[in-house]
Short mmCIF file of C-alpha atoms and ligand atoms in Angstrom, two decimals:
data_model
loop_
_atom_site.label_atom_id
_atom_site.label_comp_id
_atom_site.label_asym_id
_atom_site.label_seq_id
_atom_site.Cartn_x
_atom_site.Cartn_y
_atom_site.Cartn_z
CA MET A 1064 -0.59 -25.31 13.42
CA ALA A 1065 -2.31 -22.30 15.04
CA PHE A 1066 -4.35 -19.79 12.90
CA SER A 1067 -1.56 -17.10 13.31
CA ALA A 1068 2.04 -17.80 13.99
CA LEU A 1069 2.66 -14.21 15.48
CA THR A 1070 5.29 -14.46 18.35
CA HIS A 1071 6.03 -10.82 19.23
CA LEU A 1072 6.65 -7.22 18.07
CA GLU A 1073 10.05 -5.75 17.32
CA CYS A 1074 11.28 -2.15 17.24
CA SER A 1075 12.34 -1.49 13.83
CA ARG A 1076 15.27 0.56 15.03
CA THR A 1077 16.65 -1.01 18.10
CA GLY A 1078 15.21 -4.69 17.82
CA GLU A 1079 13.84 -4.49 21.31
CA ARG A 1080 11.03 -7.04 21.79
CA TYR A 1081 7.29 -5.97 22.60
CA ASP A 1082 4.32 -8.01 23.68
CA ALA A 1083 1.97 -8.56 20.86
CA GLU A 1084 -1.05 -9.47 23.04
CA LYS A 1085 -1.39 -5.79 24.08
CA VAL A 1086 -2.58 -2.78 22.28
CA GLN A 1087 0.84 -1.08 21.10
CA GLY A 1088 1.73 2.11 19.28
CA THR A 1089 5.34 2.93 18.35
CA SER A 1090 8.45 1.80 20.34
CA ALA A 1091 10.24 3.58 23.12
CA ALA A 1092 12.51 4.79 20.43
CA GLY A 1093 9.50 6.31 18.59
CA ALA A 1094 9.99 3.94 15.66
CA PRO A 1095 7.20 1.65 14.05
CA LEU A 1096 6.93 -2.00 15.45
CA LEU A 1097 7.26 -4.93 13.17
CA ALA A 1098 5.24 -8.18 13.70
CA ARG A 1099 7.36 -11.23 13.90
CA TYR A 1100 6.31 -14.85 13.22
CA ASP A 1101 7.49 -18.22 14.14
CA LEU A 1102 8.54 -18.84 10.32
CA GLU A 1103 10.36 -21.90 11.16
CA ARG A 1104 7.07 -23.61 12.42
CA VAL A 1105 5.25 -22.26 9.30
CA ARG A 1106 7.88 -23.67 7.14
CA GLU A 1107 7.65 -27.04 8.64
CA THR A 1108 3.79 -27.14 8.65
CA VAL A 1109 2.30 -25.09 5.59
CA THR A 1110 2.98 -25.74 2.18
CA ARG A 1111 2.74 -23.37 -0.88
CA GLU A 1112 0.25 -26.14 -2.30
CA GLU A 1113 -1.90 -25.64 0.70
CA ILE A 1114 -1.87 -22.02 0.65
CA ALA A 1115 -2.81 -22.24 -3.14
CA SER A 1116 -5.94 -24.37 -2.27
CA ARG A 1117 -7.33 -21.77 0.04
CA ALA A 1118 -10.03 -18.88 -0.80
CA PRO A 1119 -8.90 -16.13 -2.83
CA ASP A 1120 -8.46 -13.43 -0.52
CA LEU A 1121 -5.67 -12.09 1.59
CA TRP A 1122 -6.54 -14.24 4.57
CA ARG A 1123 -5.20 -17.35 2.73
CA TYR A 1124 -1.83 -16.35 4.35
CA HIS A 1125 -3.35 -16.28 7.82
CA GLU A 1126 -0.52 -17.83 9.58
CA LEU A 1127 1.48 -14.85 8.51
CA LEU A 1128 -1.01 -12.26 9.73
CA PRO A 1129 -1.83 -11.30 13.31
CA VAL A 1130 -5.32 -12.32 13.91
CA ARG A 1131 -5.36 -15.10 16.33
CA ALA A 1132 -9.11 -16.39 15.94
CA GLU A 1133 -10.63 -16.82 12.57
CA GLU A 1134 -13.94 -15.57 14.03
CA ASN A 1135 -12.26 -12.13 14.61
CA ILE A 1136 -11.74 -11.40 10.98
CA VAL A 1137 -13.41 -8.41 9.55
CA SER A 1138 -13.58 -8.77 5.81
CA LEU A 1139 -15.15 -7.24 2.63
CA GLY A 1140 -13.47 -9.79 0.44
CA GLU A 1141 -10.02 -8.03 0.06
CA GLY A 1142 -7.15 -9.46 -1.68
CA MET A 1143 -6.18 -11.62 -4.45
CA THR A 1144 -6.48 -8.83 -7.08
CA PRO A 1145 -5.46 -9.44 -10.76
CA LEU A 1146 -1.81 -9.32 -11.87
CA LEU A 1147 -2.60 -8.04 -15.46
CA ASN A 1148 -0.34 -8.35 -18.36
CA LEU A 1149 -0.04 -4.99 -20.33
CA PRO A 1150 1.43 -5.90 -23.82
CA ASN A 1151 0.38 -2.69 -25.38
CA TYR A 1152 1.87 -0.27 -23.08
CA ALA A 1153 4.83 -2.57 -22.59
CA LYS A 1154 5.58 -2.46 -26.27
CA GLN A 1155 5.23 1.43 -26.22
CA ILE A 1156 7.87 1.97 -23.62
CA GLY A 1157 10.15 -0.87 -24.79
CA LEU A 1158 9.69 -3.47 -22.24
CA SER A 1159 9.09 -7.16 -23.14
CA ARG A 1160 6.88 -7.92 -20.05
CA LEU A 1161 5.15 -5.46 -17.97
CA LEU A 1162 2.49 -6.47 -15.26
CA MET A 1163 0.04 -4.47 -13.22
CA LYS A 1164 -1.30 -5.48 -9.77
CA ASP A 1165 -4.73 -3.83 -9.89
CA GLU A 1166 -5.64 -2.83 -6.39
CA GLY A 1167 -8.53 -0.82 -8.04
CA LEU A 1168 -10.33 -3.96 -7.58
CA VAL A 1169 -10.56 -4.16 -3.92
CA PRO A 1170 -13.32 -3.00 -1.66
CA THR A 1171 -13.19 0.88 -1.14
CA GLY A 1172 -11.38 0.84 -4.56
CA THR A 1173 -7.79 1.34 -3.18
CA PHE A 1174 -5.29 -0.98 -1.55
CA LYS A 1175 -5.83 0.66 1.67
CA ALA A 1176 -8.53 -1.83 2.48
CA ARG A 1177 -5.67 -4.50 2.96
CA GLY A 1178 -4.25 -2.33 5.98
CA ALA A 1179 -7.75 -1.53 7.28
CA ALA A 1180 -8.93 -5.29 7.09
CA VAL A 1181 -6.03 -6.67 8.99
CA GLY A 1182 -5.68 -3.55 11.30
CA VAL A 1183 -9.37 -3.27 12.32
CA SER A 1184 -9.57 -7.14 12.85
CA ARG A 1185 -6.51 -7.20 14.95
CA ALA A 1186 -7.54 -3.96 16.91
CA SER A 1187 -11.23 -5.43 17.71
CA GLU A 1188 -9.50 -8.70 18.75
CA LEU A 1189 -7.47 -6.80 21.29
CA GLY A 1190 -10.54 -4.94 22.59
CA VAL A 1191 -10.08 -1.52 20.88
CA ARG A 1192 -13.34 0.40 20.83
CA GLY A 1193 -12.41 3.00 18.31
CA VAL A 1194 -9.77 3.76 15.73
CA ALA A 1195 -8.60 7.23 15.07
CA MET A 1196 -6.36 8.57 12.19
CA PRO A 1197 -5.28 11.51 9.99
CA THR A 1198 -5.67 10.60 6.36
CA ASN A 1199 -5.31 11.97 2.82
CA GLY A 1200 -8.51 10.27 2.17
CA ASN A 1201 -8.34 6.73 0.96
CA ALA A 1202 -7.11 5.22 4.27
CA GLY A 1203 -9.86 7.17 6.20
CA ALA A 1204 -12.36 6.01 3.89
CA ALA A 1205 -11.07 2.31 4.24
CA TRP A 1206 -10.90 2.39 8.11
CA ALA A 1207 -14.19 4.02 8.43
CA LEU A 1208 -15.94 1.33 6.50
CA TYR A 1209 -14.00 -1.55 8.12
CA ALA A 1210 -14.75 -0.10 11.47
CA ALA A 1211 -18.45 0.07 10.61
CA ARG A 1212 -18.30 -3.61 9.72
CA ALA A 1213 -16.63 -4.39 12.97
CA GLY A 1214 -19.25 -2.29 14.98
CA MET A 1215 -16.29 0.01 16.03
CA ALA A 1216 -16.30 3.71 16.28
CA SER A 1217 -14.02 5.77 14.01
CA LEU A 1218 -12.52 9.25 14.28
CA ILE A 1219 -10.99 10.61 11.16
CA ALA A 1220 -9.40 13.95 10.15
CA MET A 1221 -8.39 14.73 6.75
CA PRO A 1222 -7.10 17.74 4.73
CA VAL A 1223 -10.03 19.93 3.12
CA ASP A 1224 -8.28 19.41 -0.12
CA ALA A 1225 -8.50 15.51 -0.08
CA PRO A 1226 -10.56 13.85 -2.69
CA ALA A 1227 -14.37 14.56 -2.11
CA ILE A 1228 -15.37 10.93 -2.48
CA THR A 1229 -13.28 9.86 0.54
CA ARG A 1230 -15.19 12.47 2.64
CA ALA A 1231 -18.35 10.84 1.62
CA GLU A 1232 -17.35 7.47 2.34
CA CYS A 1233 -16.40 8.31 5.85
CA HIS A 1234 -19.58 10.13 6.46
CA ALA A 1235 -21.76 7.40 5.06
CA ALA A 1236 -19.87 4.85 7.21
CA GLY A 1237 -21.11 6.66 10.42
CA SER A 1238 -17.57 8.01 11.09
CA GLU A 1239 -16.86 11.16 13.30
CA LEU A 1240 -15.06 13.11 10.62
CA TYR A 1241 -13.14 16.52 10.58
CA LEU A 1242 -11.77 18.40 7.71
CA VAL A 1243 -8.56 20.29 8.45
CA ASP A 1244 -7.31 23.41 6.74
CA GLY A 1245 -3.83 21.98 6.50
CA LEU A 1246 -1.69 18.82 5.43
CA ILE A 1247 -1.94 15.33 6.87
CA GLY A 1248 0.72 16.18 9.46
CA ASP A 1249 -1.54 18.88 10.94
CA ALA A 1250 -4.39 16.46 11.05
CA GLY A 1251 -2.12 13.85 12.70
CA LYS A 1252 -1.51 16.33 15.48
CA LEU A 1253 -5.13 16.85 16.12
CA ILE A 1254 -5.72 13.06 16.28
CA GLY A 1255 -2.99 12.47 18.72
CA ALA A 1256 -4.30 15.14 21.16
CA ALA A 1257 -7.94 13.82 20.72
CA VAL A 1258 -6.91 10.30 21.46
CA ALA A 1259 -5.09 11.22 24.54
CA GLU A 1260 -8.41 12.28 26.05
CA ARG A 1261 -10.37 9.45 25.14
CA ASP A 1262 -10.80 5.94 26.47
CA GLY A 1263 -10.71 3.03 24.30
CA TYR A 1264 -9.44 4.70 21.02
CA GLN A 1265 -6.33 3.81 19.40
CA ASP A 1266 -4.13 6.23 17.18
CA VAL A 1267 -3.81 4.02 14.10
CA SER A 1268 -1.77 6.72 12.03
CA THR A 1269 0.59 5.38 9.28
CA LEU A 1270 2.96 2.94 11.16
CA LYS A 1271 1.86 4.06 14.47
CA GLU A 1272 0.31 0.73 15.05
CA PRO A 1273 1.87 -2.58 13.86
CA TYR A 1274 -0.94 -4.27 11.88
CA ARG A 1275 -1.82 -2.11 8.91
CA LEU A 1276 1.60 -3.02 7.51
CA GLU A 1277 0.84 -6.62 7.80
CA GLY A 1278 -2.39 -6.22 5.66
CA LYS A 1279 -0.35 -4.39 3.08
CA LYS A 1280 2.46 -6.89 2.98
CA THR A 1281 0.17 -9.31 1.18
CA MET A 1282 0.50 -7.63 -1.96
CA GLY A 1283 4.02 -9.15 -1.86
CA TYR A 1284 2.82 -12.57 -1.27
CA GLU A 1285 0.15 -12.28 -3.95
CA ILE A 1286 2.65 -11.23 -6.59
CA VAL A 1287 4.97 -13.94 -5.85
CA GLU A 1288 2.20 -16.52 -5.73
CA GLN A 1289 0.52 -15.30 -8.93
CA LEU A 1290 4.13 -15.44 -10.76
CA GLY A 1291 3.97 -19.23 -9.71
CA TRP A 1292 6.14 -18.83 -6.65
CA ARG A 1293 8.63 -16.77 -8.44
CA MET A 1294 9.96 -13.02 -8.05
CA PRO A 1295 10.00 -10.41 -10.60
CA ASP A 1296 13.11 -8.28 -11.55
CA VAL A 1297 11.50 -4.99 -10.59
CA ILE A 1298 8.57 -3.62 -8.68
CA LEU A 1299 7.53 -0.04 -8.72
CA TYR A 1300 5.52 1.52 -6.05
CA PRO A 1301 3.80 4.88 -5.58
CA THR A 1302 5.37 6.08 -2.29
CA GLY A 1303 3.67 8.21 0.33
CA GLY A 1304 3.90 7.07 3.99
CA GLY A 1305 5.61 3.94 2.59
CA VAL A 1306 3.85 1.21 4.07
CA GLY A 1307 2.86 -0.61 0.87
CA ILE A 1308 6.89 -0.81 -0.22
CA ILE A 1309 8.00 -1.58 3.17
CA GLY A 1310 5.33 -4.25 3.27
CA ILE A 1311 6.25 -5.92 0.06
CA TYR A 1312 9.84 -5.77 0.98
CA LYS A 1313 9.05 -7.57 4.32
CA ALA A 1314 6.74 -10.18 2.68
CA LEU A 1315 9.68 -10.93 0.09
CA ARG A 1316 12.19 -11.58 2.87
CA GLU A 1317 9.71 -13.61 4.98
CA MET A 1318 9.09 -15.87 1.90
CA VAL A 1319 12.69 -16.30 1.43
CA GLU A 1320 13.04 -17.38 4.90
CA LEU A 1321 9.99 -19.61 4.63
CA GLY A 1322 11.74 -21.32 1.60
CA TRP A 1323 8.80 -20.53 -0.63
CA VAL A 1324 10.94 -18.62 -3.06
CA THR A 1325 14.60 -18.32 -3.86
CA GLY A 1326 16.89 -15.98 -5.82
CA PRO A 1327 17.70 -12.20 -5.46
CA LEU A 1328 14.98 -9.88 -4.28
CA PRO A 1329 13.37 -7.69 -7.05
CA ARG A 1330 14.73 -4.08 -7.23
CA LEU A 1331 12.34 -1.91 -5.34
CA VAL A 1332 11.43 1.46 -6.83
CA ALA A 1333 9.90 4.09 -4.74
CA VAL A 1334 7.93 6.47 -7.07
CA GLN A 1335 6.92 10.05 -6.00
CA ALA A 1336 5.61 13.12 -7.46
CA THR A 1337 8.06 16.12 -7.99
CA GLY A 1338 5.67 18.18 -5.90
CA CYS A 1339 6.38 15.87 -2.86
CA ALA A 1340 9.47 13.98 -3.20
CA PRO A 1341 11.22 13.55 0.12
CA ILE A 1342 12.41 9.98 -0.29
CA VAL A 1343 13.80 10.71 -3.85
CA GLU A 1344 15.56 13.65 -2.41
CA ALA A 1345 17.04 11.50 0.41
CA PHE A 1346 18.02 8.84 -2.16
CA LYS A 1347 19.91 11.30 -4.30
CA ASN A 1348 21.91 12.31 -1.24
CA GLY A 1349 22.60 8.83 -0.27
CA ALA A 1350 20.80 9.50 3.16
CA ARG A 1351 19.11 6.91 5.30
CA GLU A 1352 16.40 9.26 6.20
CA SER A 1353 14.42 12.09 4.62
CA GLU A 1354 14.01 15.74 5.39
CA PRO A 1355 10.51 17.17 5.48
CA PHE A 1356 9.51 18.24 1.86
CA PRO A 1357 8.58 22.00 1.84
CA ASP A 1358 5.26 23.15 0.43
CA ALA A 1359 4.17 19.66 -0.64
CA LYS A 1360 1.50 19.46 -3.38
CA THR A 1361 0.63 16.88 -6.17
CA VAL A 1362 -2.62 15.72 -7.81
CA ALA A 1363 -1.45 12.29 -6.62
CA PHE A 1364 -2.98 13.01 -3.37
CA GLY A 1365 -2.40 9.60 -1.73
CA ILE A 1366 1.34 10.25 -2.05
CA THR A 1367 1.47 13.67 -0.45
CA VAL A 1368 3.47 12.76 2.54
CA PRO A 1369 6.19 15.34 3.32
CA LYS A 1370 7.81 13.29 5.93
CA ALA A 1371 7.04 9.66 6.61
CA LEU A 1372 7.51 8.05 9.96
CA GLY A 1373 9.04 4.97 8.16
CA ASP A 1374 11.12 6.94 5.58
CA PHE A 1375 14.21 4.87 6.77
CA LEU A 1376 12.56 1.72 6.19
CA VAL A 1377 11.61 2.56 2.82
CA LEU A 1378 15.16 3.60 1.99
CA GLU A 1379 16.52 0.42 3.57
CA GLY A 1380 14.43 -1.62 0.93
CA VAL A 1381 15.50 0.37 -1.92
CA TYR A 1382 19.12 0.33 -0.88
CA ASP A 1383 19.22 -3.43 -0.04
CA THR A 1384 17.48 -4.58 -3.26
CA GLY A 1385 19.61 -2.28 -5.62
CA GLY A 1386 16.38 -0.39 -6.31
CA THR A 1387 16.10 3.37 -6.94
CA ALA A 1388 13.75 6.40 -6.15
CA ILE A 1389 12.39 8.65 -8.86
CA ALA A 1390 9.77 11.64 -9.11
CA VAL A 1391 7.66 12.50 -12.06
CA THR A 1392 5.55 15.50 -12.80
CA ASP A 1393 1.91 15.82 -12.37
CA GLU A 1394 1.56 16.77 -16.03
CA ASP A 1395 3.21 13.33 -17.02
CA LEU A 1396 1.31 11.24 -14.59
CA LEU A 1397 -2.02 12.73 -15.68
CA ALA A 1398 -1.02 11.95 -19.34
CA ALA A 1399 -0.12 8.43 -18.41
CA GLN A 1400 -3.48 7.82 -16.71
CA VAL A 1401 -5.19 8.52 -20.10
CA GLU A 1402 -2.42 6.50 -21.96
CA LEU A 1403 -3.10 3.51 -19.97
CA ALA A 1404 -6.86 3.64 -20.34
CA THR A 1405 -6.34 3.86 -24.07
CA ALA A 1406 -3.74 1.39 -24.55
CA GLU A 1407 -5.02 -1.29 -22.15
CA GLY A 1408 -8.52 -0.28 -20.92
CA THR A 1409 -7.47 0.16 -17.37
CA PHE A 1410 -8.60 3.31 -15.63
CA ILE A 1411 -6.03 3.62 -13.07
CA CYS A 1412 -5.44 6.17 -10.20
CA PRO A 1413 -2.96 9.15 -10.56
CA GLU A 1414 -0.67 7.45 -8.05
CA GLY A 1415 -0.45 4.17 -10.01
CA ALA A 1416 0.01 6.27 -13.08
CA ALA A 1417 3.10 7.79 -11.56
CA CYS A 1418 4.50 4.44 -11.75
CA PHE A 1419 4.24 4.01 -15.36
CA VAL A 1420 5.96 7.30 -16.10
CA ALA A 1421 8.71 6.20 -13.81
CA ALA A 1422 9.00 2.89 -15.82
CA LYS A 1423 9.14 4.76 -19.02
CA GLN A 1424 11.95 7.04 -17.93
CA LEU A 1425 13.81 4.34 -16.35
CA ARG A 1426 13.68 2.23 -19.55
CA GLU A 1427 14.82 5.39 -21.41
CA ALA A 1428 17.55 5.79 -19.01
CA GLY A 1429 18.71 2.25 -19.32
CA TRP A 1430 18.06 1.55 -15.72
CA LEU A 1431 15.40 -0.93 -16.78
CA GLY A 1432 16.57 -3.64 -19.45
CA GLU A 1433 14.32 -4.47 -22.14
CA ASP A 1434 13.78 -8.12 -20.67
CA ASP A 1435 13.37 -7.03 -17.15
CA GLU A 1436 10.01 -8.37 -15.88
CA VAL A 1437 8.58 -5.37 -14.21
CA VAL A 1438 5.51 -5.20 -11.88
CA VAL A 1439 3.87 -1.83 -11.25
CA LEU A 1440 1.39 -1.56 -8.47
CA ASN A 1441 -1.75 0.48 -9.46
CA THR A 1442 -2.87 1.12 -5.83
CA GLY A 1443 -6.30 2.29 -6.79
CA THR A 1444 -9.26 2.79 -9.20
CA GLY A 1445 -9.23 6.02 -11.35
CA VAL A 1446 -13.14 6.10 -10.60
CA LYS A 1447 -12.14 7.54 -7.14
CA TYR A 1448 -10.62 10.49 -8.91
CA PRO A 1449 -13.18 11.89 -11.29
CA GLU A 1450 -11.77 15.26 -11.40
CA THR A 1451 -8.40 14.39 -12.70
CA VAL A 1452 -9.16 13.68 -16.28
CA ALA A 1453 -9.94 16.72 -18.34
CA VAL A 1454 -12.69 15.84 -20.66
CA ASP A 1455 -13.01 18.22 -23.76
CA VAL A 1456 -15.66 16.80 -26.02
CA PRO A 1457 -18.34 18.50 -28.18
CA THR A 1458 -21.92 18.93 -26.88
CA LEU A 1459 -24.50 18.40 -29.66
CA ALA A 1460 -27.88 20.15 -30.22
CA LYS A 1461 -30.87 17.96 -29.72
CA ASP A 1462 -31.43 17.89 -33.29
CA GLY A 1463 -27.86 17.88 -34.29
CA ARG A 1464 -25.88 15.25 -36.09
CA ILE A 1465 -22.88 13.06 -35.01
CA PRO A 1466 -20.25 13.41 -37.73
CA ALA A 1467 -19.87 10.80 -40.25
CA ARG A 1468 -16.87 8.62 -40.34
C1 LIG B 1494 -2.24 5.79 0.33
C2 LIG B 1494 -1.87 5.77 -1.10
C3 LIG B 1494 -0.68 5.51 -1.67
C4 LIG B 1494 0.68 5.45 -0.69
O1 LIG B 1494 0.67 4.42 0.10
P1 LIG B 1494 1.73 4.22 1.13
O2 LIG B 1494 1.66 2.74 1.35
O3 LIG B 1494 1.33 4.97 2.19
O4 LIG B 1494 3.11 4.59 0.68
C5 LIG B 1494 -0.51 5.28 -3.01
N1 LIG B 1494 -1.51 5.29 -3.74
C6 LIG B 1494 -2.80 5.58 -3.22
C7 LIG B 1494 -3.96 5.63 -4.31
C8 LIG B 1494 -3.11 5.59 -2.02
O5 LIG B 1494 -4.18 6.02 -1.48
#
């Protein structure tokens, strides 16, 4: 069996085939390209037991990833994050089993490292010299750092309001970084124009190249493997560009086809902030695509995407699995960030916190049953957002006293 079983790329709208051995962007229809594999051959030659015996990183699924040669892997040790049981918070919100896939533990502190590891590895394998992207911060930081590890250049543009730490990460990685007085879509236009004028650079904007999605889909593989090759009832995901939820859906379907897992797919829940909820609006209207969300703004910066290129794929995953889409307020998600740290000792990111608010509200509404096994994706560590927790504590004089208890 070859290291990768990648066969071709496929237009997500028309099904048209594309050559996977060339650097590719979107399809002729302007839609994302999806990587396809010889799943039958993988099914015949690779067992779950063999996978389980491999190193604990996302490359353990290498047959189902696009990198052809092992020596082309660019890795910082990403993947196989813990699937933590959260019994205290589960009890508070009336669930019997609540698990959190904690992506705060990957390099760069967010799950963006998964997409960057696979995307940069494959781009480098195909001879790309520089990667260019607009970002809300975390993706840019991850791609800049993985590009540095690969010896590639990176060109990043992010809104001036993006979390300061991500700016520092790009700068430290030696990236060519620009701040844009606008939103991620504005940064995207600038990047597109710059790439058109440069040789050897690829526009790796969200879903404008096929392999970031492949890196992110490994979250789905890991959840199932960590549950003992079983699927949970529900998965909640903080949705911006949607790559994570589309990737998880793709992974689940691949695993069913591989015969690695059986039964109904988990209901997929797209969680957004009320300040930027285009997918939720579309879902409410029973639409297959979203409309650009006006005046987008939320503290959960990673999910500030007013119009995602892959919106129709997110909605497909939600509809097909009997899932739902729900928006929560900044106030509630900031409160949940503190509640989780207090109840479970996990300091999560605002985007992840949004999913816990959603779980609570869906339980209250009866959409989640007490016995549903629920998995929440915490997409990053709270440590990357030091400004989100308001800390109001007393300052003591040097010769003061700590109150007796
Ligand atoms: C990018 C990001 C998201 C949204 O991810 P998508 O897969 O693009 O929907 C969620 N959380 C954090 C922390 C992010 O950085």
